[in-house]
mmCIF file of C-alpha atoms in Angstrom:
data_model
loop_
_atom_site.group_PDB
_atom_site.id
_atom_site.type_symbol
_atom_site.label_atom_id
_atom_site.label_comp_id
_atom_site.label_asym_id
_atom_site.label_seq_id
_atom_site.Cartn_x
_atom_site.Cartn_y
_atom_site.Cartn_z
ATOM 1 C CA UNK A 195 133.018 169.130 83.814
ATOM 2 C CA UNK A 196 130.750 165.986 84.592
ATOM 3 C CA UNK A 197 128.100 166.357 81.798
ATOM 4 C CA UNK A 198 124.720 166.678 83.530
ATOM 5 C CA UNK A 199 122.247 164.153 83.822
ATOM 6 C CA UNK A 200 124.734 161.580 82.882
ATOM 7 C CA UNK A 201 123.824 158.949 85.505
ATOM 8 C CA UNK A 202 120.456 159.162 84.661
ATOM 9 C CA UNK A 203 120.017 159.523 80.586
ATOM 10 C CA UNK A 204 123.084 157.179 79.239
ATOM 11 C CA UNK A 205 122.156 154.266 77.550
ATOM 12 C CA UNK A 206 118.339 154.600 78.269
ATOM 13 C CA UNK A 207 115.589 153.462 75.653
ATOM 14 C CA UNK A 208 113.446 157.181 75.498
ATOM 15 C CA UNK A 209 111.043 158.261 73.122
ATOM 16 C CA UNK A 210 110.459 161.802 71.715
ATOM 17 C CA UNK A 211 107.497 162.362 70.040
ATOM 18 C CA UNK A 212 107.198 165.573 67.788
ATOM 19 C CA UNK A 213 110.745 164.896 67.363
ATOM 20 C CA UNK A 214 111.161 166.855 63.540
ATOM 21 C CA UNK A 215 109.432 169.883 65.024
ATOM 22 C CA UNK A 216 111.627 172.803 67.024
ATOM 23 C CA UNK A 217 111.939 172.004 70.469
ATOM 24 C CA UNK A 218 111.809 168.433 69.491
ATOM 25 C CA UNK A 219 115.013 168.354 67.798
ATOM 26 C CA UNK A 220 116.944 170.305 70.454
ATOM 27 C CA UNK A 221 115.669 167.824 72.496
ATOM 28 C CA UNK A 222 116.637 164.582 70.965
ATOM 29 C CA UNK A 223 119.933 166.411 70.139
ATOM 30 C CA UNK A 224 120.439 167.198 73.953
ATOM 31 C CA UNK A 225 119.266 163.773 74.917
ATOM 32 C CA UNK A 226 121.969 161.666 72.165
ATOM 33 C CA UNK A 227 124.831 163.965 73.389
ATOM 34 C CA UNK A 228 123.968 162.401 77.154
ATOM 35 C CA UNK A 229 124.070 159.007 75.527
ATOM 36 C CA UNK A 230 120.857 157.964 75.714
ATOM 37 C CA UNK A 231 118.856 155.906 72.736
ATOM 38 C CA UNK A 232 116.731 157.880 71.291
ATOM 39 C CA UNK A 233 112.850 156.720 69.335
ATOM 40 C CA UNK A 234 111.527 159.673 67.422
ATOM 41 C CA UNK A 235 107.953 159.434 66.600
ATOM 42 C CA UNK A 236 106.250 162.425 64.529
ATOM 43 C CA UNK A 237 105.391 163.615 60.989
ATOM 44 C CA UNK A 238 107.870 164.741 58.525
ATOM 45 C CA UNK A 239 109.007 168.303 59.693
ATOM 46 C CA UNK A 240 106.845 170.798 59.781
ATOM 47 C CA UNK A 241 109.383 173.312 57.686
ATOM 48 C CA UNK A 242 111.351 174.286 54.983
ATOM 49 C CA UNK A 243 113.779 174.772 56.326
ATOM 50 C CA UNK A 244 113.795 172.184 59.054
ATOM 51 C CA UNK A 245 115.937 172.482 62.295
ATOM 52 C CA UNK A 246 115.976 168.270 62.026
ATOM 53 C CA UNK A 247 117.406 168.347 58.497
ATOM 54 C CA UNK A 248 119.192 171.052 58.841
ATOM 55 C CA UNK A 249 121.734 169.320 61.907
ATOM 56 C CA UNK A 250 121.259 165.846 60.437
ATOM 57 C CA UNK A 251 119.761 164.571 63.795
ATOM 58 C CA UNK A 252 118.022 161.552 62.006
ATOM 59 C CA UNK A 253 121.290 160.139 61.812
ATOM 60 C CA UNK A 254 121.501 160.549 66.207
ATOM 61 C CA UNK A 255 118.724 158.583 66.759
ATOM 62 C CA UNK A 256 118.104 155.012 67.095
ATOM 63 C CA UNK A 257 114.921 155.090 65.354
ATOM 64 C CA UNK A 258 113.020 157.336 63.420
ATOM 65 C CA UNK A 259 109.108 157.056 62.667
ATOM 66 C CA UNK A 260 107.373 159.257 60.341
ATOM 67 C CA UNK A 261 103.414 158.551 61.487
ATOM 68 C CA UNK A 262 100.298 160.434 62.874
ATOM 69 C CA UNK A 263 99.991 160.622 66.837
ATOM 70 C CA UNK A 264 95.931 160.523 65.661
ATOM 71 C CA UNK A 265 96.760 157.013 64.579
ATOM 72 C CA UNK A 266 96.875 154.840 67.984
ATOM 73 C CA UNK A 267 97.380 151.773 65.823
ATOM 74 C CA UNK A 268 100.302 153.063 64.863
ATOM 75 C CA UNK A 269 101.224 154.691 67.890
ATOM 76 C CA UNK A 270 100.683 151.210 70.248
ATOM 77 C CA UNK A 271 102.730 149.076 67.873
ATOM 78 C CA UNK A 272 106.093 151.562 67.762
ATOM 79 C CA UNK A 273 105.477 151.589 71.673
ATOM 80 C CA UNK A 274 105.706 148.087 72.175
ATOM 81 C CA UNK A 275 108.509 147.326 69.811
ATOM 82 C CA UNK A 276 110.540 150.330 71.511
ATOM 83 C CA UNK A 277 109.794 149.968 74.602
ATOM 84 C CA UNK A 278 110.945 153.477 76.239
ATOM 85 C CA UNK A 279 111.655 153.738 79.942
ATOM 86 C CA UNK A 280 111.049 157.648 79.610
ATOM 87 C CA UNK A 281 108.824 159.663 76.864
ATOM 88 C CA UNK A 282 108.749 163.154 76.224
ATOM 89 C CA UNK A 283 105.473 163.800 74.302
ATOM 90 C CA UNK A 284 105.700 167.175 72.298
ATOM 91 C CA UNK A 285 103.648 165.644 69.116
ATOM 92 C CA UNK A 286 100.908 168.529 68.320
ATOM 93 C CA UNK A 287 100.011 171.798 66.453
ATOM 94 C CA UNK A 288 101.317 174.407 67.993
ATOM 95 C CA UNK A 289 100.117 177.997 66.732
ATOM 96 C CA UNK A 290 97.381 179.851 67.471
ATOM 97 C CA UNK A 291 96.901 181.026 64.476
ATOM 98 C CA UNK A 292 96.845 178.113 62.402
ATOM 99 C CA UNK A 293 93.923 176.663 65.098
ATOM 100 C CA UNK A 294 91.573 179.410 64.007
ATOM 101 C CA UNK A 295 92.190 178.239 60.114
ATOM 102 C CA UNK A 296 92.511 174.518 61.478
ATOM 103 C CA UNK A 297 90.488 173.758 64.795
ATOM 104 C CA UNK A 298 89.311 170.791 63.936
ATOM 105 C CA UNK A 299 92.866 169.481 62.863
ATOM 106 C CA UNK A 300 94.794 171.420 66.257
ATOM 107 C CA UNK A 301 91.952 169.353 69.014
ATOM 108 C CA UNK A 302 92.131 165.988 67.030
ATOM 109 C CA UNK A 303 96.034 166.176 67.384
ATOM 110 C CA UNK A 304 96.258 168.199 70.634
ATOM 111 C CA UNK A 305 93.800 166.175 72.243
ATOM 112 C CA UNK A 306 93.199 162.829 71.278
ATOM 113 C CA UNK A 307 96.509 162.485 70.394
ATOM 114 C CA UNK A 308 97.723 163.351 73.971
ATOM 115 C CA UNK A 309 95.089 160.356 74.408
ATOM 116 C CA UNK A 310 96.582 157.669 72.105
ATOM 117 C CA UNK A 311 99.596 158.580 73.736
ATOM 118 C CA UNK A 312 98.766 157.919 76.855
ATOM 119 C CA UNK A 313 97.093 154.488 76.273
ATOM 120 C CA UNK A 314 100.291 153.519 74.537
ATOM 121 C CA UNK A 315 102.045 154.269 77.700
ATOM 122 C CA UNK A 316 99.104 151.751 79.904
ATOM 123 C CA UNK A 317 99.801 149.256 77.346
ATOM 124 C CA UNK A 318 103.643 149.058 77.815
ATOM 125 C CA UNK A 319 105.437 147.735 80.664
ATOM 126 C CA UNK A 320 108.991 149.314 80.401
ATOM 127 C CA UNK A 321 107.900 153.040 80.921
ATOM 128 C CA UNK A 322 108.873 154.966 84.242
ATOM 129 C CA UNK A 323 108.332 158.330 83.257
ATOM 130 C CA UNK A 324 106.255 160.000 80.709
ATOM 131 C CA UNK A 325 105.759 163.821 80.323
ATOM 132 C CA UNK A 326 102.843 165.487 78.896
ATOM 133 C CA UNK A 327 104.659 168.875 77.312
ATOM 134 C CA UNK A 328 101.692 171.620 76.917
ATOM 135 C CA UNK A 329 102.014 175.435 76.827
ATOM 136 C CA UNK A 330 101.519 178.071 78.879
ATOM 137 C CA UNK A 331 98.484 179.041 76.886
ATOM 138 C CA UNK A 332 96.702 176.543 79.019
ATOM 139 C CA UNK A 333 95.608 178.756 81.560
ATOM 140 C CA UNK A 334 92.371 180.401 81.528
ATOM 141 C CA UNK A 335 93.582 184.255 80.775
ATOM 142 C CA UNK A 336 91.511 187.141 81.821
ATOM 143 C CA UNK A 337 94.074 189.741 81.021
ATOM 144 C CA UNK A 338 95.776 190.403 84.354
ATOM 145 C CA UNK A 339 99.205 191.091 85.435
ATOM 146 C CA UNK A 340 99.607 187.620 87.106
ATOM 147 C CA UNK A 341 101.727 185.108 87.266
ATOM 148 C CA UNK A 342 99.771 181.985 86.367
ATOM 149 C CA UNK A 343 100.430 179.066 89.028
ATOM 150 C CA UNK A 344 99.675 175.227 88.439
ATOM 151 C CA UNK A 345 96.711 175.534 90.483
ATOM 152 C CA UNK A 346 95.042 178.096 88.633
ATOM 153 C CA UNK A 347 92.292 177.249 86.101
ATOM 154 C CA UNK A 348 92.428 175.903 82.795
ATOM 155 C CA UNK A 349 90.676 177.497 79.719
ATOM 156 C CA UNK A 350 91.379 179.337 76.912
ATOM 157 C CA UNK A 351 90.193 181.908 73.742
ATOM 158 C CA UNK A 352 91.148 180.337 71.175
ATOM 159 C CA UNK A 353 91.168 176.170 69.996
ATOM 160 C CA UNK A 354 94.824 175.736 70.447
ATOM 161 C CA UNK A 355 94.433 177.194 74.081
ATOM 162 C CA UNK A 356 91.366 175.172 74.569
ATOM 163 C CA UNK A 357 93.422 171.994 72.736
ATOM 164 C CA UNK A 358 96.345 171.890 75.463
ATOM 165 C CA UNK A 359 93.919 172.712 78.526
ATOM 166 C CA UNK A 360 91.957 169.217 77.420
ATOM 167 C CA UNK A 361 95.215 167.754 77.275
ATOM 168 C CA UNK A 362 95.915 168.457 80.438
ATOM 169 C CA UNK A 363 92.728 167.042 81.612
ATOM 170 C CA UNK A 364 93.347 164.311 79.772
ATOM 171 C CA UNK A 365 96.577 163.782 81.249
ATOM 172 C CA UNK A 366 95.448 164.185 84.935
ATOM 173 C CA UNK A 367 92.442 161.406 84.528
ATOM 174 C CA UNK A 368 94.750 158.964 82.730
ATOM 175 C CA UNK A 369 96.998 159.402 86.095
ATOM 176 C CA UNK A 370 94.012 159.486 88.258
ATOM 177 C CA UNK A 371 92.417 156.375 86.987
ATOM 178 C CA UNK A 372 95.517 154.147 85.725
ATOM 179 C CA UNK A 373 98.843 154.963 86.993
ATOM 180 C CA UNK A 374 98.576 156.173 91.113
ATOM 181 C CA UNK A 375 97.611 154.271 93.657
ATOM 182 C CA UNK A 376 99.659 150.750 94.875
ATOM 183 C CA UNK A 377 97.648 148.669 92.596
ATOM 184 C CA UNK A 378 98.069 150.938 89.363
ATOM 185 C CA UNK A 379 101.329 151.086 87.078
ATOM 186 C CA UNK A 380 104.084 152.597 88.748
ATOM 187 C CA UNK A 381 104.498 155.298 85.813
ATOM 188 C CA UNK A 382 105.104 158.756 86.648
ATOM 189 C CA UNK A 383 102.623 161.162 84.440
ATOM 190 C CA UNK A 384 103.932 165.085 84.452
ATOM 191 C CA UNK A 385 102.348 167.795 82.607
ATOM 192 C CA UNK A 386 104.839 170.674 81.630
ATOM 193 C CA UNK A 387 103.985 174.140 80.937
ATOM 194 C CA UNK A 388 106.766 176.482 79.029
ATOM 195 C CA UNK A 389 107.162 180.195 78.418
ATOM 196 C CA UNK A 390 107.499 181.377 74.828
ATOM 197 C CA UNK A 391 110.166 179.579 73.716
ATOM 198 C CA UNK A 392 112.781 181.313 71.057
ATOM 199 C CA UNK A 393 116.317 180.017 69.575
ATOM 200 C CA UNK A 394 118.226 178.845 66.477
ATOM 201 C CA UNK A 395 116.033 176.578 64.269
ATOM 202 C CA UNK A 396 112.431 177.739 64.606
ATOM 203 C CA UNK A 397 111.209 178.398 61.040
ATOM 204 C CA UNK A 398 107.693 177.933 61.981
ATOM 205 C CA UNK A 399 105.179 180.479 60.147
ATOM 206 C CA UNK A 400 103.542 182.860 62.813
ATOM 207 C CA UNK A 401 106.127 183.354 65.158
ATOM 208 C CA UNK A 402 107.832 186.044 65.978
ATOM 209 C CA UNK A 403 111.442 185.572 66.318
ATOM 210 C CA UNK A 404 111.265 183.242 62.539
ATOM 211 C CA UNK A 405 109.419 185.856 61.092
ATOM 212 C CA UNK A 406 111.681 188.585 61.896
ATOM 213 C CA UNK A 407 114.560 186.609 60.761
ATOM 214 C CA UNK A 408 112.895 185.814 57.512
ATOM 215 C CA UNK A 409 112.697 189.112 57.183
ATOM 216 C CA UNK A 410 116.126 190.618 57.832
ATOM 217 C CA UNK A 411 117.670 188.023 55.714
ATOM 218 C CA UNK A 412 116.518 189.674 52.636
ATOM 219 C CA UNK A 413 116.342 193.421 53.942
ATOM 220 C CA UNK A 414 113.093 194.276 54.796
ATOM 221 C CA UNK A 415 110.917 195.941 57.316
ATOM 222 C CA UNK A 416 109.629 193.991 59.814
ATOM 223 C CA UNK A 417 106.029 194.075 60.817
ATOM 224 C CA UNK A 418 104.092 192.741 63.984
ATOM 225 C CA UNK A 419 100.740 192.766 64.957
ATOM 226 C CA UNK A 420 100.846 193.671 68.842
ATOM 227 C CA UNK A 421 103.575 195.265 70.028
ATOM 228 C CA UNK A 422 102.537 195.798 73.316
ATOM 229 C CA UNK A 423 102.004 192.662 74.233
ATOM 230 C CA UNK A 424 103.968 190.725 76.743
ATOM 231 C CA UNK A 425 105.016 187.427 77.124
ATOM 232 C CA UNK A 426 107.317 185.293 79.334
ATOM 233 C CA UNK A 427 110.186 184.980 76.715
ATOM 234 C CA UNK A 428 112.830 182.067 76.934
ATOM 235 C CA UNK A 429 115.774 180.274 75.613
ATOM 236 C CA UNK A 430 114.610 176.725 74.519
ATOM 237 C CA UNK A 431 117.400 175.318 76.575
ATOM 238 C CA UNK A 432 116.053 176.682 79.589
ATOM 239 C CA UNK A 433 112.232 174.630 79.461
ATOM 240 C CA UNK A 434 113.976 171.543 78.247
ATOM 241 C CA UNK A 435 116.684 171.431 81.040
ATOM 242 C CA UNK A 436 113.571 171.602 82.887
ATOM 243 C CA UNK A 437 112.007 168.316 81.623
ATOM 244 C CA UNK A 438 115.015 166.762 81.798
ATOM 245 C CA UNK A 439 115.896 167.603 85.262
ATOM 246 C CA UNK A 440 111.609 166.417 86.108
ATOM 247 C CA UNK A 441 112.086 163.322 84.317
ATOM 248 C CA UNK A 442 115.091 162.226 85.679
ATOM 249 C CA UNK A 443 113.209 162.781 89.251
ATOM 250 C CA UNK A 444 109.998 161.032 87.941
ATOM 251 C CA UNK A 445 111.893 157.912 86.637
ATOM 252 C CA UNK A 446 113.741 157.449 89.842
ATOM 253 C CA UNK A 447 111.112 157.754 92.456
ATOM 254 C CA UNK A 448 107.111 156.806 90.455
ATOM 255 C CA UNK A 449 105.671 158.849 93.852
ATOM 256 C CA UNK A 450 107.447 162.166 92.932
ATOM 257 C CA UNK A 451 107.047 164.589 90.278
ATOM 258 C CA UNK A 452 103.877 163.753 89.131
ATOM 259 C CA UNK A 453 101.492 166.994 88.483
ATOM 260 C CA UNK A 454 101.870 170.075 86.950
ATOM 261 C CA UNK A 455 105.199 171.953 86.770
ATOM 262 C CA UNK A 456 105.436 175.583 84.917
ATOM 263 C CA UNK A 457 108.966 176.551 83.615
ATOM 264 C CA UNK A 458 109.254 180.131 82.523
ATOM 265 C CA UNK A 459 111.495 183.052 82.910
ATOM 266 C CA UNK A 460 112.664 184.614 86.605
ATOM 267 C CA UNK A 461 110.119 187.408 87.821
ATOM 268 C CA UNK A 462 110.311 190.429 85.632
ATOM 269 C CA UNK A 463 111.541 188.437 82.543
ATOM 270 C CA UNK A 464 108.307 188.712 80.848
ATOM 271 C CA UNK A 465 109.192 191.698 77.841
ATOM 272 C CA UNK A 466 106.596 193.124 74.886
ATOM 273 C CA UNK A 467 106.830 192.030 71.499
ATOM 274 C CA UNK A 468 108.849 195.693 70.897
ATOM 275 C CA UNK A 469 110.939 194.844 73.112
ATOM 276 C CA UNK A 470 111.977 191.364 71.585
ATOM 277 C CA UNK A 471 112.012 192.813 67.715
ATOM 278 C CA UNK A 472 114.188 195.942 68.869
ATOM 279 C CA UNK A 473 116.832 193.375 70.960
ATOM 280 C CA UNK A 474 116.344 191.119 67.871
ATOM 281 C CA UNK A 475 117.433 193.923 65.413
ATOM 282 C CA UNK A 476 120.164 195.103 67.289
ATOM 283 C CA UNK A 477 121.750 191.353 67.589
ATOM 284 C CA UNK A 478 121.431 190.716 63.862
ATOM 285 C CA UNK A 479 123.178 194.380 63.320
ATOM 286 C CA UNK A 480 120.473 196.294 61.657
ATOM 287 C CA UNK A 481 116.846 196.301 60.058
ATOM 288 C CA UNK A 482 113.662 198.484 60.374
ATOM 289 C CA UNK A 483 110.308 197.736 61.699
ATOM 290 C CA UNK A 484 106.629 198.646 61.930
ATOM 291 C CA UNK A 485 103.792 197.993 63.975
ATOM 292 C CA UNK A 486 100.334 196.903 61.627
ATOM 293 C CA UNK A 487 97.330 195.655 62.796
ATOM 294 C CA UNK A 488 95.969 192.266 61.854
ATOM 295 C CA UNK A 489 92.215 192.596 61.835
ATOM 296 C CA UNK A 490 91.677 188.734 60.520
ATOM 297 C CA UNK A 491 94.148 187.727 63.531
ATOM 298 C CA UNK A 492 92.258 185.929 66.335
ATOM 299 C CA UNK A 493 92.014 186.705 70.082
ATOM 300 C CA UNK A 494 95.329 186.830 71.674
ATOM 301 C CA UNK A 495 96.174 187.662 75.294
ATOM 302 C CA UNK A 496 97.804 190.801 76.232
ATOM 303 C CA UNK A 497 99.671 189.775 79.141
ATOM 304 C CA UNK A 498 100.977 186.524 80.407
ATOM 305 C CA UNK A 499 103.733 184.984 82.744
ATOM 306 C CA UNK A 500 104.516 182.317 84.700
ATOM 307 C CA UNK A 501 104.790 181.160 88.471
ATOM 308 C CA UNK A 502 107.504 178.813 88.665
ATOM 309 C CA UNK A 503 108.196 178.810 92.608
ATOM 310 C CA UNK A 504 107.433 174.797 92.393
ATOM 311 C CA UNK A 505 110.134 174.216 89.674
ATOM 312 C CA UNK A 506 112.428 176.674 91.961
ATOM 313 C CA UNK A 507 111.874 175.591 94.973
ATOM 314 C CA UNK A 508 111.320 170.984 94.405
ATOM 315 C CA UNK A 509 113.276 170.569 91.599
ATOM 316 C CA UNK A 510 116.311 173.344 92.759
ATOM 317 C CA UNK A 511 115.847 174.799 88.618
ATOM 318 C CA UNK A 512 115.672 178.036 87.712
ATOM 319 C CA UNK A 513 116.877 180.189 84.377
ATOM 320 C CA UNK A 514 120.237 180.461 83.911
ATOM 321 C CA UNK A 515 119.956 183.448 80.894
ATOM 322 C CA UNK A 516 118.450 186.283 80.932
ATOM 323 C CA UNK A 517 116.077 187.946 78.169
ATOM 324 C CA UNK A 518 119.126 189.668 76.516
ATOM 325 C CA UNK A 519 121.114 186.703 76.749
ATOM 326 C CA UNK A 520 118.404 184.373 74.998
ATOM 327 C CA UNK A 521 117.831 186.653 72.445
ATOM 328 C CA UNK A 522 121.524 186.778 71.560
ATOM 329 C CA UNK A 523 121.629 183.780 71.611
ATOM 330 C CA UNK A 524 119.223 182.750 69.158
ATOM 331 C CA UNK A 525 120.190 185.563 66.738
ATOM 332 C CA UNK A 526 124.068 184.159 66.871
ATOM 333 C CA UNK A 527 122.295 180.445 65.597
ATOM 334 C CA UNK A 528 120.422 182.074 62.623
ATOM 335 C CA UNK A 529 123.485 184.274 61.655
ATOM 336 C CA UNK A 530 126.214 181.686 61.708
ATOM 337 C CA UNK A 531 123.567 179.015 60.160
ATOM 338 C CA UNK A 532 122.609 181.703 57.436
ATOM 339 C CA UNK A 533 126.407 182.045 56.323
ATOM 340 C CA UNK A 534 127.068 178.577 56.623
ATOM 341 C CA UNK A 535 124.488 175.879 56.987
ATOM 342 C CA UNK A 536 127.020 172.992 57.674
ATOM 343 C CA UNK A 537 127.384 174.519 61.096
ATOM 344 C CA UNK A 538 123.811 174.031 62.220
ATOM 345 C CA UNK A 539 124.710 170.863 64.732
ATOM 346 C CA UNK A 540 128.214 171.816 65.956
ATOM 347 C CA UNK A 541 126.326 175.542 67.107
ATOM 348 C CA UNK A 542 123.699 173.507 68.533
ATOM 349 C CA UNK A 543 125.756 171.158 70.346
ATOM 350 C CA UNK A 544 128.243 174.532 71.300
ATOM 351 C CA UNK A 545 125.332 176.192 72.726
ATOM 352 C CA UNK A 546 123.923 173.099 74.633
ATOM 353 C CA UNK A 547 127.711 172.924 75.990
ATOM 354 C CA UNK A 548 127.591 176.331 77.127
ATOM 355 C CA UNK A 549 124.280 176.360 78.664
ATOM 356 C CA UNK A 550 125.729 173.603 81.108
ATOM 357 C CA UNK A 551 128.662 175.531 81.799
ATOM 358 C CA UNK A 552 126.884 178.632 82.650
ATOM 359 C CA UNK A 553 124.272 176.251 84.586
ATOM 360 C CA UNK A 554 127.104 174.309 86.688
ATOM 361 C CA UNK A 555 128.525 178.265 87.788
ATOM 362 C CA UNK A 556 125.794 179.635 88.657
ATOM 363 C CA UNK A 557 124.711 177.001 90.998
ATOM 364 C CA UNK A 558 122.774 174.710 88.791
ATOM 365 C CA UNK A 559 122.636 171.178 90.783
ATOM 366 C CA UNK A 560 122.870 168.814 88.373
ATOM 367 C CA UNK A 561 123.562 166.099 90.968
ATOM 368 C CA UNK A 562 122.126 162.680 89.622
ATOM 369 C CA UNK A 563 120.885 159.663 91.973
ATOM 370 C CA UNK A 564 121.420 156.428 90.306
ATOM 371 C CA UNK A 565 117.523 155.180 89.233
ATOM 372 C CA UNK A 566 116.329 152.425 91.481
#
C-alpha cells in the first residue's frame, strides 16, 4: 500500500511545536515515518511518564529545542535557522482545569504565544503552510444540543476557552493583515479545531481516559466528576490525519485551505463521560467506578460536538473509527505499554499503520498532487 501523503511530506523541512506533549509526539512520529525532517520546538514534556520519552522520538527528529513559545527571541532565531516549509503549532496549556489555578500562565502561552508564533512565520521566507491547532472549546457554549460550525461565535467560560478563542483571533488578523492578498506572503494560515482527543500516551493530569488508567493500574475505583456529560470523543489519529491531509492542501495551493476547519467525530459520535469509563473498563478487563462531585471544579459545558461538513465535504476526510473502536484502541496502547514499555514506538507506529489501512478501505483518498 502507497503510504499516504508520501508525495507531499518526504524530505520536507516542518516544524512541530509542542512536540514533547501528547498529540505532539504522535504527530512528529507520524510525520518521520512519511520521511519528512522534522524541528521540534517546546518545553521538556509535560509528564512523568512522557509519551516522547517513552517511544524515544527525540532520536526521529532532526532537531530538538527545549524553549518557551512566550520567548519570541527564541522562537524567531530557531525559525530562521530551520527554516520549515510547513508548521504545525500545538505549543500551549491545554486543561481547563489547570487555567482556573493558572490563567495568567494558560493566556500568556495560549495567546501570545500563538502570537510569537506567528511573527516568526512573517519573518521567514521558506514557510507555505502553517496551522494554528486550537480546541473545540473555542466556541462560545450556551449548553445546546448543537453541532458547533466554523462560523459560529467564539467565547468561552473558562481562561483556557477564552485562551484558544483569542488565538483564533489572533490567527485570523495575522492572515488578514500579512499573508492574503497578491502583495502579502503567499503563506497559508489554518486554524484547526479537534474533538476530545483520547489514545496511548496521554498521561496528562485531569483527563479522563489517563486518569482512569492510572487508576486501574493499581486496582482502584475510578471516580469522575460529570458523568453525564457529553463530548465529541476521538482517536488522536483521526484529528491529525486531518491536519495532515489540510496542510498538504495549504502548501500546494497558498489560496486554499486557509480558515477554520473543525475535525470531530461522525454525527452521533458524541458519548457521556459514563459511557467512555464503562467502554474503558470493559477494554482493560475489569475495575469499578463512582460518580463524585467536584465542588472546587470550574464551569464545564454539558454538551458539545462538532460540525465537520467542511472537512467532509473540501477536504474528502472523515473518521475512519468509531467510538468503540477508539476506545479500544487506546486501552490496547496502555495495556501492552504497561507490560512492556519497550513496545511504546513499534505500537505506535502499528497503530499509525493500521489507521491507514483501515483509511485506504474505507475510501479514504489519500491521493497526493505533487506541490508546485
Amino acid at each position: 500500500m502507497q503510504k499516504p501523503f508520501e508525495n507531499y511530506f518526504n524530505s520536507r523541512r516542518i516544524l512541530v511545536t509542542g512536540h514533547t506533549g501528547f498529540k505532539g509526539s504522535w504527530l512528529c512520529a507520524w510525520l518521520s515515518s512519511l520521511g519528512a525532517e522534522v524541528h521540534g520546538y517546546a518545553l521538556d514534556p509535560p509528564t512523568e511518564p512522557s509519551l516522547f520519552r517513552q517511544a524515544d522520538l527525540v532520536s526521529r527528529l532532526a532537531s530538538h529545542t527545549i524553549a518557551d513559545i512566550r520567548c519570541y527571541e527564541t522562537l524567531h532565531d530557531r525559525m530562521q535557522r530551520i527554516r520549515p516549509e510547513v508548521v504545525f503549532h500545538l505549543a500551549a496549556q491545554p486543561l481547563v482545569l489547570t487555567s482556573y489555578r493558572q490563567p495568567l500562565d494558560t493566556l500568556e502561552t495560549n495567546v501570545m504565544g500563538t502570537a510569537n508564533l506567528l511573527e516568526a512565520v512573517r519573518q521567514v521566507d521558506s514557510g507555505r503552510a502553517c496551522q494554528i491547532i486550537t480546541s473545540d472549546k473555542c466556541y462560545e457554549n450556551h449548553g445546546q444540543v448543537y453541532a458547533y460550525r466554523e462560523t459560529d461565535p467564539l467565547g468561552g467560560h473558562d481562561p483556557y476557552s477564552v485562551s484558544k478563542a483569542c488565538a483564533e483571533l489572533v490567527a485570523a488578523a495575522y492572515r488578514g493583515s500579512y499573508f492574503t492578498g497578491s502583495a502579502q506572503r503567499p503563506v497559508n494560515i489554518a486554524t484547526v479545531r479537534a474533538g476530545n482527543v483520547i489514545g496511548g500516551g496521554d498521561w496528562a493530569r485531569d483527563r479522563i481516559v489517563p486518569d482512569c488508567i492510572r487508576t486501574l493500574c493499581v486496582n482502584d475505583r475510578i471516580t469522575i466528576r460529570r458523568p453525564a456529560a457529553v463530548r465529541p470523543w476521538q482517536h488522536v489519529l483521526e484529528p491529525l490525519s486531518g491536519y495532515l491531509m489540510l496542510a498538504r492542501r495549504q502548501a500546494t495551493d497558498p489560496r486554499d485551505g486557509s480558515g477554520a476547519w473543525n475535525f470531530g467525530p461522525a454525527n452521533g459520535g458524541a458519548m457521556s463521560v459514563e459511557v467512555l469509563v464503562r467502554e474503558l473498563i470493559r477494554c482493560w478487563g475489569g475495575g469499578q467506578w463512582a460518580a463524585q462531585e467536584d465542588r472546587a471544579a470550574g464551569h464545564e459545558a454539558d454538551w458539545l460536538q462538532l460540525d465537520c461538513t467542511k472537512a467532509h465535504t473540501l477536504l474528502d476526510w472523515s473518521p475512519v473509527l468509531s467510538f468503540f473502536e477508539a476506545v479500544a484502541w487506546s486501552t490496547h496502547w496502555y495495556k501492552t505499554v504497561w507490560k512492556h514499555p519497550e513496545l511504546a514506538y513499534p505500537t505506535v507506529s502499528r497503530q499509525i499503520d493500521d489507521y491507514c489501512r483501515l483509511a485506504a478501505r474505507y475510501g479514504r483518498n489519500w491521493a497526493v498532487a505533487e506541490a508546485a
